[in-house]
XYZ file of C-alpha atoms in Angstrom:
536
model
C 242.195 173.236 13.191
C 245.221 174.586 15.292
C 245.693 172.556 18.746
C 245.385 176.105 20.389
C 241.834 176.374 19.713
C 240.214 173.603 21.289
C 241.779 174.474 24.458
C 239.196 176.523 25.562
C 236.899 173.943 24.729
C 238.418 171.258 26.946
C 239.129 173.777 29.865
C 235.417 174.198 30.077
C 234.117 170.347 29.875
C 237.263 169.453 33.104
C 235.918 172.444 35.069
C 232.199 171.404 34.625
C 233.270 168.063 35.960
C 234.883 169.227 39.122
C 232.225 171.624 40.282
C 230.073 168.507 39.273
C 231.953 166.066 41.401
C 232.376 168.529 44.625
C 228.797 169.292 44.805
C 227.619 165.647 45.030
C 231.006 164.801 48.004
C 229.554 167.683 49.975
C 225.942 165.937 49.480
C 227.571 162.783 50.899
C 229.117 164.586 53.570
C 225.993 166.710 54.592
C 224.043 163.282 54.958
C 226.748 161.508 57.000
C 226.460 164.756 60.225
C 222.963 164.610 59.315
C 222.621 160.542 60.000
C 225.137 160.844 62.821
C 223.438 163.247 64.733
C 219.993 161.149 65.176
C 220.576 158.420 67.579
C 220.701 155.016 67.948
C 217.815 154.703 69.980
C 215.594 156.624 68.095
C 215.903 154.286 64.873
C 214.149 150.835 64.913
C 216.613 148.380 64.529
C 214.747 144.794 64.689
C 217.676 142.536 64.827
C 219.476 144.089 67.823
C 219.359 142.618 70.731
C 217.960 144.617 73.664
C 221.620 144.461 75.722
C 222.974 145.935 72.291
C 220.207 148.637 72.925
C 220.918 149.032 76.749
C 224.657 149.625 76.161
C 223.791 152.309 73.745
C 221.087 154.399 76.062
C 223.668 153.929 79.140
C 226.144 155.564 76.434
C 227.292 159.123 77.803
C 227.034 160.139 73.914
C 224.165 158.578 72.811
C 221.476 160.152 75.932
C 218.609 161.618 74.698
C 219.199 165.537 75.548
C 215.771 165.570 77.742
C 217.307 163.270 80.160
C 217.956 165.321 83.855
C 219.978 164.626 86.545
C 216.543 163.894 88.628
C 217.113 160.139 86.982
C 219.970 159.833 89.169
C 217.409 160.390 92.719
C 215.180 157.898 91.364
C 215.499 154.422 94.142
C 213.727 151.218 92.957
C 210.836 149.652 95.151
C 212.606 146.650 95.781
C 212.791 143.904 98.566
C 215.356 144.544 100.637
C 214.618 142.193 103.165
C 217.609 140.460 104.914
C 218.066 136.889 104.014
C 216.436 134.635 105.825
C 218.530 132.706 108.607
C 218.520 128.921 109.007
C 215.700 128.637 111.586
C 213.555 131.316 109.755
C 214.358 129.310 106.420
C 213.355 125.804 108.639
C 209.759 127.569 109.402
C 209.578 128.438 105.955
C 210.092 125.611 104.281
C 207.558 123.668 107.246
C 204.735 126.331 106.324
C 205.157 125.530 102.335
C 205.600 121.811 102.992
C 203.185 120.551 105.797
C 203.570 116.898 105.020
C 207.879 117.200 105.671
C 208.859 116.924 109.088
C 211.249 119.650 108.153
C 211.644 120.695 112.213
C 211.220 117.907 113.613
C 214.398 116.949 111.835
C 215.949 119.727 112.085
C 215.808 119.878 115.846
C 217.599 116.074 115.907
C 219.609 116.263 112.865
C 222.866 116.074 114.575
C 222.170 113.611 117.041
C 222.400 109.664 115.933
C 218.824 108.050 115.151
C 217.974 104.215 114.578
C 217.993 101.039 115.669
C 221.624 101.143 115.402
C 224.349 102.605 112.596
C 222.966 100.156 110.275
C 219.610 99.437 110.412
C 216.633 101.609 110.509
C 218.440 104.958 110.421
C 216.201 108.207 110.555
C 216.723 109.402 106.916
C 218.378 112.625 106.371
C 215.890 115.602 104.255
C 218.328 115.843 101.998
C 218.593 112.123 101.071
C 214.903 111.750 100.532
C 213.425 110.863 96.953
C 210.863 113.234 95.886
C 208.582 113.442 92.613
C 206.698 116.150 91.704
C 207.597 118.451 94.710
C 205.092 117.521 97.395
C 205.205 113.431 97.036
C 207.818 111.172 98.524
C 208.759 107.745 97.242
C 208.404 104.250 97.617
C 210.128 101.586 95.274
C 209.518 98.032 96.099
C 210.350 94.773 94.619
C 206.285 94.712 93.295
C 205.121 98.346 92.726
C 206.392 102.061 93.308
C 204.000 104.223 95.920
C 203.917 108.281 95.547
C 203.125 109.426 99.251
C 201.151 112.195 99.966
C 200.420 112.794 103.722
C 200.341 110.729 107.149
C 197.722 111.501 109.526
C 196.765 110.380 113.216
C 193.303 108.423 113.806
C 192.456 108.220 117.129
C 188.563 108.700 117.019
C 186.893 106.147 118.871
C 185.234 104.517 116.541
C 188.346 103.131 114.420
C 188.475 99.919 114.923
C 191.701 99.243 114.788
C 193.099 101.724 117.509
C 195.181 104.707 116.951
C 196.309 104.736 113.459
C 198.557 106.815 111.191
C 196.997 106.697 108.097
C 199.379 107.470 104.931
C 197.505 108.893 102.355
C 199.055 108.071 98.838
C 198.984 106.492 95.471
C 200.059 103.343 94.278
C 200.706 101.571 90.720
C 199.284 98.545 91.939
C 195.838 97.230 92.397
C 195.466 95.195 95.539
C 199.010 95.347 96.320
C 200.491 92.327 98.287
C 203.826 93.600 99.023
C 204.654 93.612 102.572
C 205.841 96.729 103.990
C 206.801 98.096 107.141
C 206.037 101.280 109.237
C 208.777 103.573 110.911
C 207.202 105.672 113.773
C 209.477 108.560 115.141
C 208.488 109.931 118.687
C 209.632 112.749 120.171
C 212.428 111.893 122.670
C 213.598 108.864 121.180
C 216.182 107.717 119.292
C 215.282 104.500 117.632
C 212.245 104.093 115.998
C 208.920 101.847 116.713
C 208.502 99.304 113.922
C 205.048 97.900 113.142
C 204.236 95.972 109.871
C 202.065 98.079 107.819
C 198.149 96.577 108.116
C 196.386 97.122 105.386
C 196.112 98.875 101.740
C 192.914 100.469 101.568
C 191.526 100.692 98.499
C 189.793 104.338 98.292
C 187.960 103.648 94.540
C 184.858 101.795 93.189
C 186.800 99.293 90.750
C 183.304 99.414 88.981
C 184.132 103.300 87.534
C 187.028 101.970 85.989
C 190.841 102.618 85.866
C 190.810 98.941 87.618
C 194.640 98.233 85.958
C 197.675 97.723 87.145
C 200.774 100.466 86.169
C 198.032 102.803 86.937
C 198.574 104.958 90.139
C 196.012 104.220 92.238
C 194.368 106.249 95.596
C 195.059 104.534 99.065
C 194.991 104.457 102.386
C 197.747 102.230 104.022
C 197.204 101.991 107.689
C 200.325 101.816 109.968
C 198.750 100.157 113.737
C 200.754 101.913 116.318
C 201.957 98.897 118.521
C 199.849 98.861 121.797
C 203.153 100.442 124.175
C 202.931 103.587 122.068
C 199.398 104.002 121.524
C 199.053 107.086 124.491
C 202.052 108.671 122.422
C 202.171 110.732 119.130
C 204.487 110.126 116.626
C 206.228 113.195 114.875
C 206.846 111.356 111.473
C 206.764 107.709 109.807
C 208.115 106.061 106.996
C 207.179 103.225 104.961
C 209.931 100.848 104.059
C 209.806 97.159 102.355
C 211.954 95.572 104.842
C 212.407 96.023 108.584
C 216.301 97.600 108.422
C 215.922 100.185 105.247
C 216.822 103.533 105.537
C 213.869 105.358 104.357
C 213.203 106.984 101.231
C 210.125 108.686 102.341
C 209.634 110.691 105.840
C 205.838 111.592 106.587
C 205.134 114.631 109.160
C 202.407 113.074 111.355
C 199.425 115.718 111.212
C 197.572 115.732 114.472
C 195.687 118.990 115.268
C 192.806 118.643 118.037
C 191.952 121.831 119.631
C 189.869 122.120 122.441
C 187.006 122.814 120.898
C 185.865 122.548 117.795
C 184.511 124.799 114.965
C 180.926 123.766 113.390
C 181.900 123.909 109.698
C 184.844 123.648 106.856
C 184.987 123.597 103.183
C 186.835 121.410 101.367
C 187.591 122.277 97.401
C 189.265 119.858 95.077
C 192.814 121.064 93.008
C 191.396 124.222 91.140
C 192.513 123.606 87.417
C 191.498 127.398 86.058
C 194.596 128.672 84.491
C 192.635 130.001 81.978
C 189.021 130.976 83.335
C 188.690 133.961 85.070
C 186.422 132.832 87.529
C 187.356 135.050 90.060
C 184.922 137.761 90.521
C 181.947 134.392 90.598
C 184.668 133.076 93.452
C 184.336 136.511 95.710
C 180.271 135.687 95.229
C 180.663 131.673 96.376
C 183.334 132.774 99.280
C 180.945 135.238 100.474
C 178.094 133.390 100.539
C 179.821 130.276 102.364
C 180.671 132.441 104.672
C 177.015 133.996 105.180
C 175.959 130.112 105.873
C 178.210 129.689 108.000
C 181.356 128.613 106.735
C 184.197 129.241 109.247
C 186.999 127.769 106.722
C 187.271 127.286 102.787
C 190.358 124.923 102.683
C 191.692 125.104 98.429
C 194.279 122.912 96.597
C 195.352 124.684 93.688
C 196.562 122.999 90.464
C 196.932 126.271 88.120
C 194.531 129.187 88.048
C 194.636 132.297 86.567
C 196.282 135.484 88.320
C 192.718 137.041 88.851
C 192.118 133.934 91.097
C 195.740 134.509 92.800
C 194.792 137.792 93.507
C 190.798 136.929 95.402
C 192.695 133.696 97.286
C 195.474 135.547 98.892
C 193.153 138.558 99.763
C 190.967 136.031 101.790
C 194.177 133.848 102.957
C 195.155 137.529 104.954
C 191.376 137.994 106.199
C 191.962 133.927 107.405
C 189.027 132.824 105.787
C 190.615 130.543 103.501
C 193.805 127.913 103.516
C 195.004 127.550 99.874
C 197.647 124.315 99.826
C 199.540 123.889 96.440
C 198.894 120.302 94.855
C 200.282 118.463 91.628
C 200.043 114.855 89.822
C 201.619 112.269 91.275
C 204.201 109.599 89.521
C 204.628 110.366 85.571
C 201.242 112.295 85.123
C 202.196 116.036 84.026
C 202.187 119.003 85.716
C 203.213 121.614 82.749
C 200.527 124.477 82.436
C 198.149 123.849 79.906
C 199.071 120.431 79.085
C 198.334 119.432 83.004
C 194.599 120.673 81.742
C 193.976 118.590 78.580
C 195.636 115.321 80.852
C 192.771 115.598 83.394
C 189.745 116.588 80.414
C 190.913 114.021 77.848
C 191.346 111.511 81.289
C 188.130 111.907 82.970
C 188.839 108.578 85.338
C 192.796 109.976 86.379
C 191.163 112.966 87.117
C 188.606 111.796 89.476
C 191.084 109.219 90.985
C 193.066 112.271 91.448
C 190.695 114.468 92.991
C 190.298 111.916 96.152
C 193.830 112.657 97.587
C 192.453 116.120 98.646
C 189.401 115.191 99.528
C 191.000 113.003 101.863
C 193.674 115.034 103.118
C 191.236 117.772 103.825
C 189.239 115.897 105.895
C 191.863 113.330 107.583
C 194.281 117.068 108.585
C 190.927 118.691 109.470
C 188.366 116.216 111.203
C 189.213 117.313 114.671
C 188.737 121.323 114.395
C 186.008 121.117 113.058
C 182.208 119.345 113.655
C 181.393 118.922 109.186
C 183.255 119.367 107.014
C 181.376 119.829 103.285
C 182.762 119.100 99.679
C 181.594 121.280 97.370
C 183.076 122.785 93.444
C 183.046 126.329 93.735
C 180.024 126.267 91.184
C 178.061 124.265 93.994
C 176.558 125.642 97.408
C 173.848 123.622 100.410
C 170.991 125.917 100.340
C 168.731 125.434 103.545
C 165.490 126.063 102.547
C 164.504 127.886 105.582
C 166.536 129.339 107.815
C 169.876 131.171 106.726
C 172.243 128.835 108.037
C 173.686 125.500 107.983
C 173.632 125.029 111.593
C 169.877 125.858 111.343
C 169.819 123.500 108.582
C 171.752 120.751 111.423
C 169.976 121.713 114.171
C 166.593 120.719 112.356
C 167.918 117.778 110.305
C 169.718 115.597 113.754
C 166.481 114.853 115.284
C 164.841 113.865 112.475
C 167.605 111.351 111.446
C 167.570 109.965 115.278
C 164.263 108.903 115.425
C 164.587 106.698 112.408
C 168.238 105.366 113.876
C 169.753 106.094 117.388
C 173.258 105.948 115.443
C 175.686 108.883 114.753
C 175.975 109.379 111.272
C 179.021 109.596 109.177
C 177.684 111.722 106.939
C 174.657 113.965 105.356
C 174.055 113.999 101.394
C 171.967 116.837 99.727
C 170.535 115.866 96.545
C 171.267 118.148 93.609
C 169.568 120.605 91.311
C 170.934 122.724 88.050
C 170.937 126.232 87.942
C 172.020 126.641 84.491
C 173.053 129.646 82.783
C 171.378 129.945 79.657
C 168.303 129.654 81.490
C 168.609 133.601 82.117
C 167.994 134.493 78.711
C 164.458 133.882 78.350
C 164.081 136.215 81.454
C 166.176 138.604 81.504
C 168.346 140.405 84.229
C 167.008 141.785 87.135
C 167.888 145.263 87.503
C 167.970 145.741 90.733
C 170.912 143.270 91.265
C 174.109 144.170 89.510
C 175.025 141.785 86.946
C 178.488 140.527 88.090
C 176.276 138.748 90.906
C 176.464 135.484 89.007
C 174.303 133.123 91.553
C 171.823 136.058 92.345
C 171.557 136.788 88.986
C 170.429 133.049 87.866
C 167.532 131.858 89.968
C 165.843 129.765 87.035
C 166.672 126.439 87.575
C 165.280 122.751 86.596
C 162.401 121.423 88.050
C 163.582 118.043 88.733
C 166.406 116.576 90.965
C 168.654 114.164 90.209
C 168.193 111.202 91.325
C 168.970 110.044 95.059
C 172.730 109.142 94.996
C 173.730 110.720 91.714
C 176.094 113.979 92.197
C 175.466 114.616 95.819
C 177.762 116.187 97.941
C 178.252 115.501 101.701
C 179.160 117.023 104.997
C 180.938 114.435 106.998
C 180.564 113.860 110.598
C 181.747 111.015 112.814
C 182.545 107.346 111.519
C 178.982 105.773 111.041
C 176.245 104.941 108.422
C 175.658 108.209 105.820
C 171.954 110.225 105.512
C 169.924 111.912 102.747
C 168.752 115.204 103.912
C 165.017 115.564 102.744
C 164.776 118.289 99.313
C 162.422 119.883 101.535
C 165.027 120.923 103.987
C 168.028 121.499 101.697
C 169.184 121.080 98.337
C 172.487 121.745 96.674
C 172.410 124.370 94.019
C 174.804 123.701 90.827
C 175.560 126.849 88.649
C 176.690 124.864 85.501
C 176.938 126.152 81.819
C 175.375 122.977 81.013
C 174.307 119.811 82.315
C 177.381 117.123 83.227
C 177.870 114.712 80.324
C 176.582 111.777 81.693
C 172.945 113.663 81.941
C 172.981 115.125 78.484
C 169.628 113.129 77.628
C 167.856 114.149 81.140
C 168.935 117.827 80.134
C 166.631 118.950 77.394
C 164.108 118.011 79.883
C 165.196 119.732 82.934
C 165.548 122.869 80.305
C 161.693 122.384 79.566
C 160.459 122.069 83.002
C 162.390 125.574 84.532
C 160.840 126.860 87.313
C 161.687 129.850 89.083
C 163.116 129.175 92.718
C 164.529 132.544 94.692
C 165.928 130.999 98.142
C 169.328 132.576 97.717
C 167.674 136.043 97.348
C 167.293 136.442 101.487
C 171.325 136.908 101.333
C 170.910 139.420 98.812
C 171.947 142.584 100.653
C 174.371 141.836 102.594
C 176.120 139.562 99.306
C 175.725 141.931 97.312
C 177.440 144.785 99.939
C 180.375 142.343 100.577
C 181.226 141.060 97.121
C 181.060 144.927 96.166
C 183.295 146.066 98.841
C 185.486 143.395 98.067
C 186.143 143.510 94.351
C 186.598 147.435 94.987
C 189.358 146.625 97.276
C 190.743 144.390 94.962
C 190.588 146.894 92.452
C 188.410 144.740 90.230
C 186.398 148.026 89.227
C 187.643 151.188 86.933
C 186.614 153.989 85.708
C 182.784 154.757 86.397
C 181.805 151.351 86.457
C 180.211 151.799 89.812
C 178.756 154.318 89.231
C 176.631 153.018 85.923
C 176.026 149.689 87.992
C 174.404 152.331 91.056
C 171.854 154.067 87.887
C 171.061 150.563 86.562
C 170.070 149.121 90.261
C 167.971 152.087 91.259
């Protein structure tokens, strides 16, 4: 075949192959402006980082078309509060730190303190060893101590005269070490020095933890020497020998007003950082206060921000005092773990739990004429009358006739409301269900016995005194019964009898828990509303 005639041929197959080739570039090229056009922003891209992302939105080229110039009016809420100055900073550091004498030492920092420039010095703030935040330390040459407070004693009764009492922990049991106290007065320069008189032991060795390494709750009782005892010292320190500079610097807490308030509260570290106990908390703090509570004092471990949010509500109304509190020495503090430490170690945690027991009532004892320990699942019900100082009023004589003494303290013996008891009975409709206490008025027949889980309202320094059942007893809203009674339980859940004494603060409980979780926002929605149709 002549070459001439396949040319056609060829022409054809070349042209079919560019036509072919342009239409798929201008495919590729339509889907490039097509992907360029959609924005970054608008296509999930996992792995970027969220700067990567930020950069891109701020980008002039990349803003999404809807955005307005009204963006650029928008101002932050923010706190624009000028910075605090040194004094200001002083008062807040004293109002987060009672137990640092934070302006006492400021007001004499620059002036020379101590026996002389090399013995006994008044230790700086800044040179002081902490642990934990809140403790101060004491090595010696046999045992470390983890201070807590320091406190004044001049009641009558003490036997040993005024006394600062340092409230602490030690890793020792029946430390011998010899230690000395540094009293600071206002208005002078050197300090007092008294040898420290005793370490009292504030734990029954019979509930165990009786080792030593084990931090340990004390007492140690610094005698003010007999010049000094009209005067009141602003700090002390604890040292081994005579001429240390301190490592440790205790604010002396003396607060005796004029007159004092019947009764305070005092509440062990709360360890909820999971429960959301709070709206059974607005019930307990309202009913304290319908006995005739005039303080709740807290110390707060970790609790959830539901609880945050009731405690500083009532902190403004100055019905409460919440005071932050951790572990002392190498026990931990993380959230969580700080929980499963104190369940797993049932005897740390009670050993634990006296240090604010006993700085409640050591800061408190003069404002105030009881002061009661309760859990916030616990409440002294008078069974007539609507008022603990009804309750007083009626139980002093009686104790007087059998002994003329003052009594240090009252014990109420204790009885389980517990909470599946409800569910053979029902709720009653005509009390809204969030009313936890109201709500549960089935409880066990029996008491515990006398002694076992009471709870006391301390007085003056002097023997201690049951109050009759038939004049009080202390109501325990529990889930179940405490471990140790797990055999007595099945009992007390056969003998449930129905007992109603709380119901004479029903009204005005249930009007001031409602008002209060509505202010706190607790309720959405028409959830007031449906609670209204179900009480009517």
């Amino acid at each position: 075949m002549p070459c001439g005639a396949c040319k056609p041929n060829g022409g054809g197959r070349f042209l079919t192959k560019i036509l072919t080739f342009g239409v798929l570039w201008a495919l590729v090229i339509y889907t490039l402006y097509q992907f360029r056009s959609i924005s970054i922003i608008d296509v999930p891209v996992p792995h970027l980082n969220s700067r990567f992302l930020l950069q891109k939105r701020l980008d002039p080229l990349t803003r999404h078309a809807e955005s307005t110039t009204e963006s650029m009016d928008l101002e932050p809420f923010v706190d624009k509060s000028p910075s605090l100055s040194e004094d200001n900073l002083i008062d807040d550091i004293q109002k987060r730190m009672p137990n640092l004498p934070i302006v006492y030492w400021n007001k004499n920092k620059n002036k020379p303190m101590g026996l002389n420039s090399t013995c006994a010095k008044f230790p700086s703030m800044f040179d002081l060893e902490f642990n934990n935040l809140y403790w101060q330390t004491l090595h010696t040459s046999n045992g470390t101590f983890q201070l807590w407070g320091a406190y004044l004693d001049k009641r009558q009764k003490n036997r040993l005269g005024p006394t600062v009492r340092i409230l602490g922990m030690i890793n020792r049991i029946e430390p011998t070490v010899v230690t000395y106290c540094h009293f600071w007065f206002d208005g002078k320069k050197d300090p007092v020095i008294g040898k420290s008189f005793e370490y009292k032991y504030i734990w029954y060795k019979k509930w165990g933890n009786y080792k030593q390494g084990i931090y340990q709750p004390y007492l140690v009782a610094c005698v003010i020497p007999q010049k000094y005892r009209d005067h009141i010292p602003q700090s002390v320190s604890l040292v081994e020998k005579q001429c240390d500079t301190a490592t440790n610097n205790l604010r002396v807490i003396y607060d005796k007003p004029p007159e004092k308030k019947d009764f305070a509260v005092c509440v062990k570290g709360l360890d909820f950082l999971h429960e959301d106990l709070s709206v059974k908390l607005v019930e307990w703090i309202e009913l304290l206060n319908l006995l005739g509570a005039d303080k709740v004092f807290f110390y707060e471990l970790q609790v959830h921000p539901n609880i945050s949010k009731v405690l500083r509500h009532y902190e403004r109304e100055g019905k409460v005092q919440v005071t932050p509190i951790n572990l002392a020495g190498g026990q931990p503090n993380a959230p969580s773990f700080q929980h499963l430490y104190l369940t797993k170690k049932t005897n740390h945690k009670r050993q634990n739990e006296l240090i604010p027991y006993n700085d409640c009532f050591y800061k408190h004892m003069y404002q105030y004429k009881y002061i009661a320990l309760l859990d916030i699942d616990e409440v002294i019900m008078p069974l007539e009358g609507t008022t603990w100082k009804e309750l007083m009023d009626k139980v002093l004589p009686k104790a007087l006739k059998i002994n003329k003494e003052e009594r240090a303290s009252y014990n109420v013996r204790n009885v389980y409301f517990l909470d599946d008891l409800i569910h053979n009975h029902g709720w009653f409709k005509e009390i809204p269900r969030y009313m936890h206490m109201l709500q549960h008025v089935y409880r066990t027949k029996n008491f515990t016995k006398p002694g076992q889980y009471v709870k006391s309202a301390w007085a003056a320094a002097a023997p201690a005194t049951p109050i009759e059942t038939a004049d009080a007893q202390l109501h325990h809203y529990r889930a179940d019964c405490v471990k140790t009674l797990k055999k007595s339980c099945e009992e007390f859940r056969k003998t449930s009898v129905m007992d109603t004494t709380i119901w004479k603060f029903k009204d005005p409980l249930i009007a001031r828990v409602t008002a209060t979780l509505r202010a706190l926002g607790f309720f959405h929605g028409n959830e007031i509303s449906t609670i209204s149709v179900v009480r009517k």
